[in-house]
Amino acid sequence: MVMRSEVPNFFVYGEPSRSLEVGFLHVETVMERKTAHFGHVSPHKHPMMGQITYWFEGGGSYRIEDGTWNFSAPAVSFVPSSVVHGFDVAEQSDAIVVSVSDDMLKTIAPQVALDLDVPTFLTGEPADPVWAKLGTLLDMIAEDYREQGAEGERVLCGLICVVLSLMGRISGRVALPSTSATVSLGLALRRLIDLHYRKDWPVGAYVDLLATTPHLLDKAAREVFGLSVKELTLERRLLEAKRLLMFTVRSVEDIGREIGFEDPAYFSRFFRKRTGEAPATWRRR
């Protein structure tokens, strides 16, 4: 694999990282991007989305952080956002890749029998009935996405929940190395921001709760998410605003107060600066 000065962030492999819409889902096969990688995918990461990869054909080697596994189909992995991964596979190999935004993963996490904060890699025997079930579910996800696209979100979300829960029940789970200290700190920061973003805390409050230093926390935020601690907090407030605008009938002023903006004009300026549109315009579109 080609070594780089920095591990690249991608949207999907080969495409620059970009902001994701609320409830983002994307499904494709590895070989649909064959011309971008020819079976040799260098280590990379995806900010703000996790991926299920189900290898139904062929085999090769799969890398997650500093661990490497040789595998033959069937095999399946779940890689959380910002965890480094890559693979080398033979030309006849292929897999279904399901990319799910972090906000959707947070929504389904309570219903899933799998820890979505750590990477998982599983292999099995083709004759094992549980792998036939897993393959059928992933085929259904791929087919529904081809037919309905992201508009089939409810069905796809339900199927993804079942896949992740089934992965959690598969015997012979392979223990993976824990993520690096920087990634662990970044994920811990994000969990705290999820709990407290409405309070508009200063960075120092997160530093104290995580028993770290401003330098280490900022380093973790930038390396894992590509944002400063303050920007990460603002992006979380923006995400919640978008959710409420999209899925509720609450007034713009009420939504602003819900995410910590007592002044409606200040909330509108904040939203417009980050999206290019006023909240009401964004909601109508």
mmCIF file of C-alpha atoms in Angstrom:
data_model
loop_
_atom_site.group_PDB
_atom_site.id
_atom_site.type_symbol
_atom_site.label_atom_id
_atom_site.label_comp_id
_atom_site.label_asym_id
_atom_site.label_seq_id
_atom_site.Cartn_x
_atom_site.Cartn_y
_atom_site.Cartn_z
ATOM 1 C CA MET A 1 0.000 0.000 0.000
ATOM 2 C CA VAL A 2 1.200 3.516 -0.784
ATOM 3 C CA MET A 3 2.396 5.421 2.282
ATOM 4 C CA ARG A 4 1.247 9.043 2.660
ATOM 5 C CA SER A 5 2.182 11.878 4.967
ATOM 6 C CA GLU A 6 -1.438 11.891 6.209
ATOM 7 C CA VAL A 7 -4.207 9.294 6.152
ATOM 8 C CA PRO A 8 -6.731 10.597 3.599
ATOM 9 C CA ASN A 9 -10.362 11.314 4.440
ATOM 10 C CA PHE A 10 -12.877 10.195 1.817
ATOM 11 C CA PHE A 11 -16.626 10.491 1.264
ATOM 12 C CA VAL A 12 -16.678 7.136 -0.496
ATOM 13 C CA TYR A 13 -13.374 5.766 -1.706
ATOM 14 C CA GLY A 14 -11.630 8.119 -4.109
ATOM 15 C CA GLU A 15 -14.011 11.046 -3.561
ATOM 16 C CA PRO A 16 -13.117 14.025 -1.332
ATOM 17 C CA SER A 17 -14.727 14.179 2.099
ATOM 18 C CA ARG A 18 -17.870 16.343 2.270
ATOM 19 C CA SER A 19 -20.733 17.216 4.573
ATOM 20 C CA LEU A 20 -23.440 14.562 4.867
ATOM 21 C CA GLU A 21 -27.165 15.155 4.839
ATOM 22 C CA VAL A 22 -29.224 14.081 7.845
ATOM 23 C CA GLY A 23 -29.905 10.335 7.659
ATOM 24 C CA PHE A 24 -27.355 9.775 4.877
ATOM 25 C CA LEU A 25 -27.175 6.261 3.403
ATOM 26 C CA HIS A 26 -25.147 4.920 0.489
ATOM 27 C CA VAL A 27 -24.858 1.372 -0.875
ATOM 28 C CA GLU A 28 -22.585 0.045 -3.604
ATOM 29 C CA THR A 29 -20.240 -2.847 -4.333
ATOM 30 C CA VAL A 30 -16.467 -2.628 -4.005
ATOM 31 C CA MET A 31 -15.992 -3.392 -7.681
ATOM 32 C CA GLU A 32 -18.284 -0.565 -8.769
ATOM 33 C CA ARG A 33 -15.215 1.554 -7.946
ATOM 34 C CA LYS A 34 -12.746 -0.840 -9.538
ATOM 35 C CA THR A 35 -11.225 1.851 -11.749
ATOM 36 C CA ALA A 36 -10.414 3.897 -8.628
ATOM 37 C CA HIS A 37 -8.528 1.144 -6.807
ATOM 38 C CA PHE A 38 -8.154 -2.071 -8.891
ATOM 39 C CA GLY A 39 -8.478 -4.093 -5.692
ATOM 40 C CA HIS A 40 -5.780 -2.198 -3.762
ATOM 41 C CA VAL A 41 -7.391 0.282 -1.367
ATOM 42 C CA SER A 42 -4.841 2.271 0.613
ATOM 43 C CA PRO A 43 -5.500 3.050 4.297
ATOM 44 C CA HIS A 44 -8.113 5.800 4.600
ATOM 45 C CA LYS A 45 -10.960 6.912 6.863
ATOM 46 C CA HIS A 46 -14.459 8.369 6.593
ATOM 47 C CA PRO A 47 -15.405 11.258 8.902
ATOM 48 C CA MET A 48 -18.956 11.177 10.233
ATOM 49 C CA MET A 49 -20.025 7.807 8.776
ATOM 50 C CA GLY A 50 -19.530 4.122 9.527
ATOM 51 C CA GLN A 51 -19.394 1.279 7.019
ATOM 52 C CA ILE A 52 -20.559 -2.320 6.832
ATOM 53 C CA THR A 53 -18.555 -4.310 4.260
ATOM 54 C CA TYR A 54 -19.827 -7.789 3.363
ATOM 55 C CA TRP A 55 -17.443 -9.867 1.246
ATOM 56 C CA PHE A 56 -19.516 -12.369 -0.724
ATOM 57 C CA GLU A 57 -16.877 -13.405 -3.247
ATOM 58 C CA GLY A 58 -13.107 -13.940 -3.308
ATOM 59 C CA GLY A 59 -10.733 -12.891 -0.565
ATOM 60 C CA GLY A 60 -7.566 -11.052 0.311
ATOM 61 C CA SER A 61 -6.234 -9.081 3.260
ATOM 62 C CA TYR A 62 -8.107 -6.467 5.275
ATOM 63 C CA ARG A 63 -6.483 -3.840 7.456
ATOM 64 C CA ILE A 64 -8.089 -1.998 10.387
ATOM 65 C CA GLU A 65 -5.796 0.382 12.261
ATOM 66 C CA ASP A 66 -2.623 -1.641 12.964
ATOM 67 C CA GLY A 67 -4.174 -5.118 12.496
ATOM 68 C CA THR A 68 -4.268 -7.130 9.256
ATOM 69 C CA TRP A 69 -6.387 -10.236 8.534
ATOM 70 C CA ASN A 70 -6.245 -12.653 5.622
ATOM 71 C CA PHE A 71 -9.755 -13.757 4.714
ATOM 72 C CA SER A 72 -11.917 -15.654 2.258
ATOM 73 C CA ALA A 73 -15.596 -14.947 1.658
ATOM 74 C CA PRO A 74 -17.871 -14.843 3.506
ATOM 75 C CA ALA A 75 -16.570 -12.107 5.776
ATOM 76 C CA VAL A 76 -18.115 -8.951 7.186
ATOM 77 C CA SER A 77 -16.836 -5.888 9.002
ATOM 78 C CA PHE A 78 -18.194 -2.809 10.681
ATOM 79 C CA VAL A 79 -15.814 0.154 10.810
ATOM 80 C CA PRO A 80 -16.901 3.262 12.758
ATOM 81 C CA SER A 81 -16.210 6.748 11.452
ATOM 82 C CA SER A 82 -12.600 7.964 11.486
ATOM 83 C CA VAL A 83 -11.137 4.464 11.981
ATOM 84 C CA VAL A 84 -8.362 3.777 9.461
ATOM 85 C CA HIS A 85 -8.944 0.797 7.150
ATOM 86 C CA GLY A 86 -7.961 -0.546 3.749
ATOM 87 C CA PHE A 87 -7.636 -3.815 1.832
ATOM 88 C CA ASP A 88 -5.946 -5.764 -0.937
ATOM 89 C CA VAL A 89 -8.115 -8.290 -2.782
ATOM 90 C CA ALA A 90 -7.955 -10.452 -5.865
ATOM 91 C CA GLU A 91 -9.663 -9.351 -9.073
ATOM 92 C CA GLN A 92 -12.605 -11.756 -8.667
ATOM 93 C CA SER A 93 -13.370 -10.506 -5.146
ATOM 94 C CA ASP A 94 -16.367 -8.323 -4.376
ATOM 95 C CA ALA A 95 -18.316 -6.959 -1.439
ATOM 96 C CA ILE A 96 -21.411 -4.912 -0.643
ATOM 97 C CA VAL A 97 -20.511 -1.690 1.185
ATOM 98 C CA VAL A 98 -23.197 0.060 3.250
ATOM 99 C CA SER A 99 -22.235 3.558 4.407
ATOM 100 C CA VAL A 100 -24.343 5.055 7.211
ATOM 101 C CA SER A 101 -24.056 8.562 8.660
ATOM 102 C CA ASP A 102 -23.140 8.869 12.325
ATOM 103 C CA ASP A 103 -26.427 10.589 13.135
ATOM 104 C CA MET A 104 -28.371 7.577 11.834
ATOM 105 C CA LEU A 105 -26.076 5.165 13.677
ATOM 106 C CA LYS A 106 -26.744 7.067 16.908
ATOM 107 C CA THR A 107 -30.481 6.733 16.290
ATOM 108 C CA ILE A 108 -30.378 2.966 15.766
ATOM 109 C CA ALA A 109 -27.689 2.135 18.339
ATOM 110 C CA PRO A 110 -30.169 1.344 21.182
ATOM 111 C CA GLN A 111 -31.830 -1.258 18.939
ATOM 112 C CA VAL A 112 -28.594 -2.947 17.839
ATOM 113 C CA ALA A 113 -26.756 -5.819 19.558
ATOM 114 C CA LEU A 114 -23.322 -4.579 18.494
ATOM 115 C CA ASP A 115 -20.971 -1.958 19.919
ATOM 116 C CA LEU A 116 -20.910 0.724 17.218
ATOM 117 C CA ASP A 117 -17.953 2.567 18.744
ATOM 118 C CA VAL A 118 -15.396 -0.150 17.961
ATOM 119 C CA PRO A 119 -14.436 -1.948 14.728
ATOM 120 C CA THR A 120 -15.613 -5.525 14.164
ATOM 121 C CA PHE A 121 -14.318 -8.115 11.685
ATOM 122 C CA LEU A 122 -15.939 -11.539 11.294
ATOM 123 C CA THR A 123 -15.267 -14.529 9.071
ATOM 124 C CA GLY A 124 -17.219 -17.749 8.663
ATOM 125 C CA GLU A 125 -17.966 -20.851 6.646
ATOM 126 C CA PRO A 126 -20.250 -20.617 3.597
ATOM 127 C CA ALA A 127 -22.244 -23.619 4.838
ATOM 128 C CA ASP A 128 -23.090 -21.932 8.161
ATOM 129 C CA PRO A 129 -26.822 -20.958 8.022
ATOM 130 C CA VAL A 130 -26.177 -17.674 9.834
ATOM 131 C CA TRP A 131 -24.029 -16.474 6.919
ATOM 132 C CA ALA A 132 -26.798 -17.336 4.476
ATOM 133 C CA LYS A 133 -29.109 -15.078 6.511
ATOM 134 C CA LEU A 134 -26.519 -12.307 6.544
ATOM 135 C CA GLY A 135 -25.992 -12.601 2.790
ATOM 136 C CA THR A 136 -29.734 -12.486 2.116
ATOM 137 C CA LEU A 137 -30.122 -9.339 4.233
ATOM 138 C CA LEU A 138 -27.242 -7.555 2.507
ATOM 139 C CA ASP A 139 -28.625 -8.545 -0.915
ATOM 140 C CA MET A 140 -31.981 -7.074 0.128
ATOM 141 C CA ILE A 141 -30.290 -3.835 1.205
ATOM 142 C CA ALA A 142 -28.421 -3.564 -2.106
ATOM 143 C CA GLU A 143 -31.533 -4.330 -4.162
ATOM 144 C CA ASP A 144 -33.755 -1.905 -2.254
ATOM 145 C CA TYR A 145 -31.159 0.850 -2.567
ATOM 146 C CA ARG A 146 -30.915 0.278 -6.338
ATOM 147 C CA GLU A 147 -34.705 0.497 -6.638
ATOM 148 C CA GLN A 148 -35.541 3.203 -4.107
ATOM 149 C CA GLY A 149 -32.285 5.004 -3.339
ATOM 150 C CA ALA A 150 -32.202 6.952 -0.087
ATOM 151 C CA GLU A 151 -36.012 7.345 -0.346
ATOM 152 C CA GLY A 152 -36.290 3.793 0.994
ATOM 153 C CA GLU A 153 -34.704 4.937 4.253
ATOM 154 C CA ARG A 154 -37.192 3.282 6.616
ATOM 155 C CA VAL A 155 -36.848 -0.162 5.062
ATOM 156 C CA LEU A 156 -33.087 0.172 4.712
ATOM 157 C CA CYS A 157 -32.694 1.363 8.301
ATOM 158 C CA GLY A 158 -34.636 -1.642 9.570
ATOM 159 C CA LEU A 159 -32.554 -4.068 7.521
ATOM 160 C CA ILE A 160 -29.317 -2.429 8.670
ATOM 161 C CA CYS A 161 -30.407 -2.817 12.311
ATOM 162 C CA VAL A 162 -30.943 -6.540 11.747
ATOM 163 C CA VAL A 163 -27.562 -6.939 10.007
ATOM 164 C CA LEU A 164 -25.682 -5.216 12.825
ATOM 165 C CA SER A 165 -27.538 -7.203 15.489
ATOM 166 C CA LEU A 166 -26.875 -10.463 13.651
ATOM 167 C CA MET A 167 -23.188 -9.555 13.511
ATOM 168 C CA GLY A 168 -23.292 -9.099 17.284
ATOM 169 C CA ARG A 169 -24.640 -12.623 17.712
ATOM 170 C CA ILE A 170 -22.265 -14.445 15.379
ATOM 171 C CA SER A 171 -20.051 -16.814 17.308
ATOM 172 C CA GLY A 172 -16.295 -16.754 16.790
ATOM 173 C CA ARG A 173 -16.079 -12.975 16.784
ATOM 174 C CA VAL A 174 -12.503 -11.859 16.168
ATOM 175 C CA ALA A 175 -11.139 -9.521 18.820
ATOM 176 C CA LEU A 176 -9.673 -6.410 17.227
ATOM 177 C CA PRO A 177 -7.083 -4.115 18.734
ATOM 178 C CA SER A 178 -8.505 -1.105 20.492
ATOM 179 C CA THR A 179 -8.432 2.125 18.562
ATOM 180 C CA SER A 180 -5.540 4.509 19.128
ATOM 181 C CA ALA A 181 -5.503 6.855 22.125
ATOM 182 C CA THR A 182 -6.172 9.817 19.835
ATOM 183 C CA VAL A 183 -9.192 8.164 18.197
ATOM 184 C CA SER A 184 -10.522 7.033 21.593
ATOM 185 C CA LEU A 185 -10.240 10.591 22.940
ATOM 186 C CA GLY A 186 -11.943 11.983 19.839
ATOM 187 C CA LEU A 187 -14.842 9.541 20.171
ATOM 188 C CA ALA A 188 -15.174 10.317 23.885
ATOM 189 C CA LEU A 189 -15.297 14.022 23.048
ATOM 190 C CA ARG A 190 -18.044 13.447 20.507
ATOM 191 C CA ARG A 191 -20.114 11.494 23.035
ATOM 192 C CA LEU A 192 -19.823 14.374 25.501
ATOM 193 C CA ILE A 193 -20.744 16.927 22.849
ATOM 194 C CA ASP A 194 -23.849 14.865 22.046
ATOM 195 C CA LEU A 195 -24.894 15.230 25.681
ATOM 196 C CA HIS A 196 -24.003 18.892 26.236
ATOM 197 C CA TYR A 197 -23.933 20.782 22.906
ATOM 198 C CA ARG A 198 -27.015 22.826 23.840
ATOM 199 C CA LYS A 199 -25.136 24.418 26.744
ATOM 200 C CA ASP A 200 -22.525 26.147 24.578
ATOM 201 C CA TRP A 201 -19.761 25.132 26.966
ATOM 202 C CA PRO A 202 -16.243 26.535 26.576
ATOM 203 C CA VAL A 203 -13.581 24.094 25.405
ATOM 204 C CA GLY A 204 -12.150 24.030 28.926
ATOM 205 C CA ALA A 205 -15.251 22.274 30.247
ATOM 206 C CA TYR A 206 -14.653 19.322 27.904
ATOM 207 C CA VAL A 207 -10.946 19.325 28.788
ATOM 208 C CA ASP A 208 -11.817 19.013 32.493
ATOM 209 C CA LEU A 209 -14.419 16.263 32.001
ATOM 210 C CA LEU A 210 -12.032 14.188 29.889
ATOM 211 C CA ALA A 211 -9.060 14.798 32.207
ATOM 212 C CA THR A 212 -6.827 15.827 29.316
ATOM 213 C CA THR A 213 -5.119 18.993 28.042
ATOM 214 C CA PRO A 214 -6.383 21.596 25.552
ATOM 215 C CA HIS A 215 -3.587 20.616 23.146
ATOM 216 C CA LEU A 216 -4.379 16.879 23.223
ATOM 217 C CA LEU A 217 -8.118 17.458 22.905
ATOM 218 C CA ASP A 218 -7.730 19.824 19.963
ATOM 219 C CA LYS A 219 -5.290 17.377 18.344
ATOM 220 C CA ALA A 220 -7.800 14.529 18.737
ATOM 221 C CA ALA A 221 -10.674 16.606 17.353
ATOM 222 C CA ARG A 222 -8.664 17.704 14.313
ATOM 223 C CA GLU A 223 -7.130 14.293 13.571
ATOM 224 C CA VAL A 224 -10.342 12.308 14.010
ATOM 225 C CA PHE A 225 -12.932 14.747 12.639
ATOM 226 C CA GLY A 226 -10.949 17.440 10.833
ATOM 227 C CA LEU A 227 -12.483 20.128 13.061
ATOM 228 C CA SER A 228 -11.539 22.054 16.184
ATOM 229 C CA VAL A 229 -13.444 21.312 19.395
ATOM 230 C CA LYS A 230 -15.484 24.503 18.962
ATOM 231 C CA GLU A 231 -16.304 23.715 15.330
ATOM 232 C CA LEU A 232 -17.308 20.174 16.260
ATOM 233 C CA THR A 233 -19.750 21.579 18.821
ATOM 234 C CA LEU A 234 -21.208 24.028 16.306
ATOM 235 C CA GLU A 235 -21.602 21.285 13.707
ATOM 236 C CA ARG A 236 -23.517 19.202 16.263
ATOM 237 C CA ARG A 237 -25.862 22.123 16.936
ATOM 238 C CA LEU A 238 -26.357 22.551 13.199
ATOM 239 C CA LEU A 239 -27.150 18.852 12.779
ATOM 240 C CA GLU A 240 -29.824 19.034 15.489
ATOM 241 C CA ALA A 241 -31.299 22.155 13.892
ATOM 242 C CA LYS A 242 -31.536 20.346 10.545
ATOM 243 C CA ARG A 243 -33.174 17.330 12.162
ATOM 244 C CA LEU A 244 -35.817 19.462 13.855
ATOM 245 C CA LEU A 245 -36.456 21.543 10.738
ATOM 246 C CA MET A 246 -36.811 18.413 8.610
ATOM 247 C CA PHE A 247 -38.782 16.130 10.885
ATOM 248 C CA THR A 248 -40.923 18.426 13.079
ATOM 249 C CA VAL A 249 -43.361 21.313 12.604
ATOM 250 C CA ARG A 250 -41.847 23.403 15.397
ATOM 251 C CA SER A 251 -41.226 27.068 14.627
ATOM 252 C CA VAL A 252 -37.777 28.293 13.634
ATOM 253 C CA GLU A 253 -37.610 30.377 16.819
ATOM 254 C CA ASP A 254 -38.477 27.363 18.988
ATOM 255 C CA ILE A 255 -35.862 25.227 17.252
ATOM 256 C CA GLY A 256 -33.252 27.914 17.817
ATOM 257 C CA ARG A 257 -34.023 27.948 21.541
ATOM 258 C CA GLU A 258 -33.920 24.141 21.652
ATOM 259 C CA ILE A 259 -30.288 24.090 20.498
ATOM 260 C CA GLY A 260 -29.166 26.967 22.701
ATOM 261 C CA PHE A 261 -29.897 30.184 20.755
ATOM 262 C CA GLU A 262 -32.193 32.487 22.724
ATOM 263 C CA ASP A 263 -31.987 35.201 20.036
ATOM 264 C CA PRO A 264 -33.844 34.087 16.846
ATOM 265 C CA ALA A 265 -31.839 36.518 14.708
ATOM 266 C CA TYR A 266 -28.564 35.078 16.006
ATOM 267 C CA PHE A 267 -29.780 31.542 15.228
ATOM 268 C CA SER A 268 -30.728 32.575 11.676
ATOM 269 C CA ARG A 269 -27.300 34.159 11.120
ATOM 270 C CA PHE A 270 -25.597 31.033 12.487
ATOM 271 C CA PHE A 271 -27.635 28.754 10.218
ATOM 272 C CA ARG A 272 -27.212 30.908 7.100
ATOM 273 C CA LYS A 273 -23.449 31.195 7.625
ATOM 274 C CA ARG A 274 -23.072 27.406 7.732
ATOM 275 C CA THR A 275 -25.557 26.406 5.024
ATOM 276 C CA GLY A 276 -25.940 29.442 2.772
ATOM 277 C CA GLU A 277 -29.699 29.557 3.449
ATOM 278 C CA ALA A 278 -32.036 30.887 6.111
ATOM 279 C CA PRO A 279 -33.628 28.130 8.251
ATOM 280 C CA ALA A 280 -37.096 28.618 6.740
ATOM 281 C CA THR A 281 -35.691 28.517 3.190
ATOM 282 C CA TRP A 282 -33.718 25.360 3.943
ATOM 283 C CA ARG A 283 -36.830 23.732 5.441
ATOM 284 C CA ARG A 284 -38.966 24.518 2.364
ATOM 285 C CA ARG A 285 -36.323 23.149 0.011
#
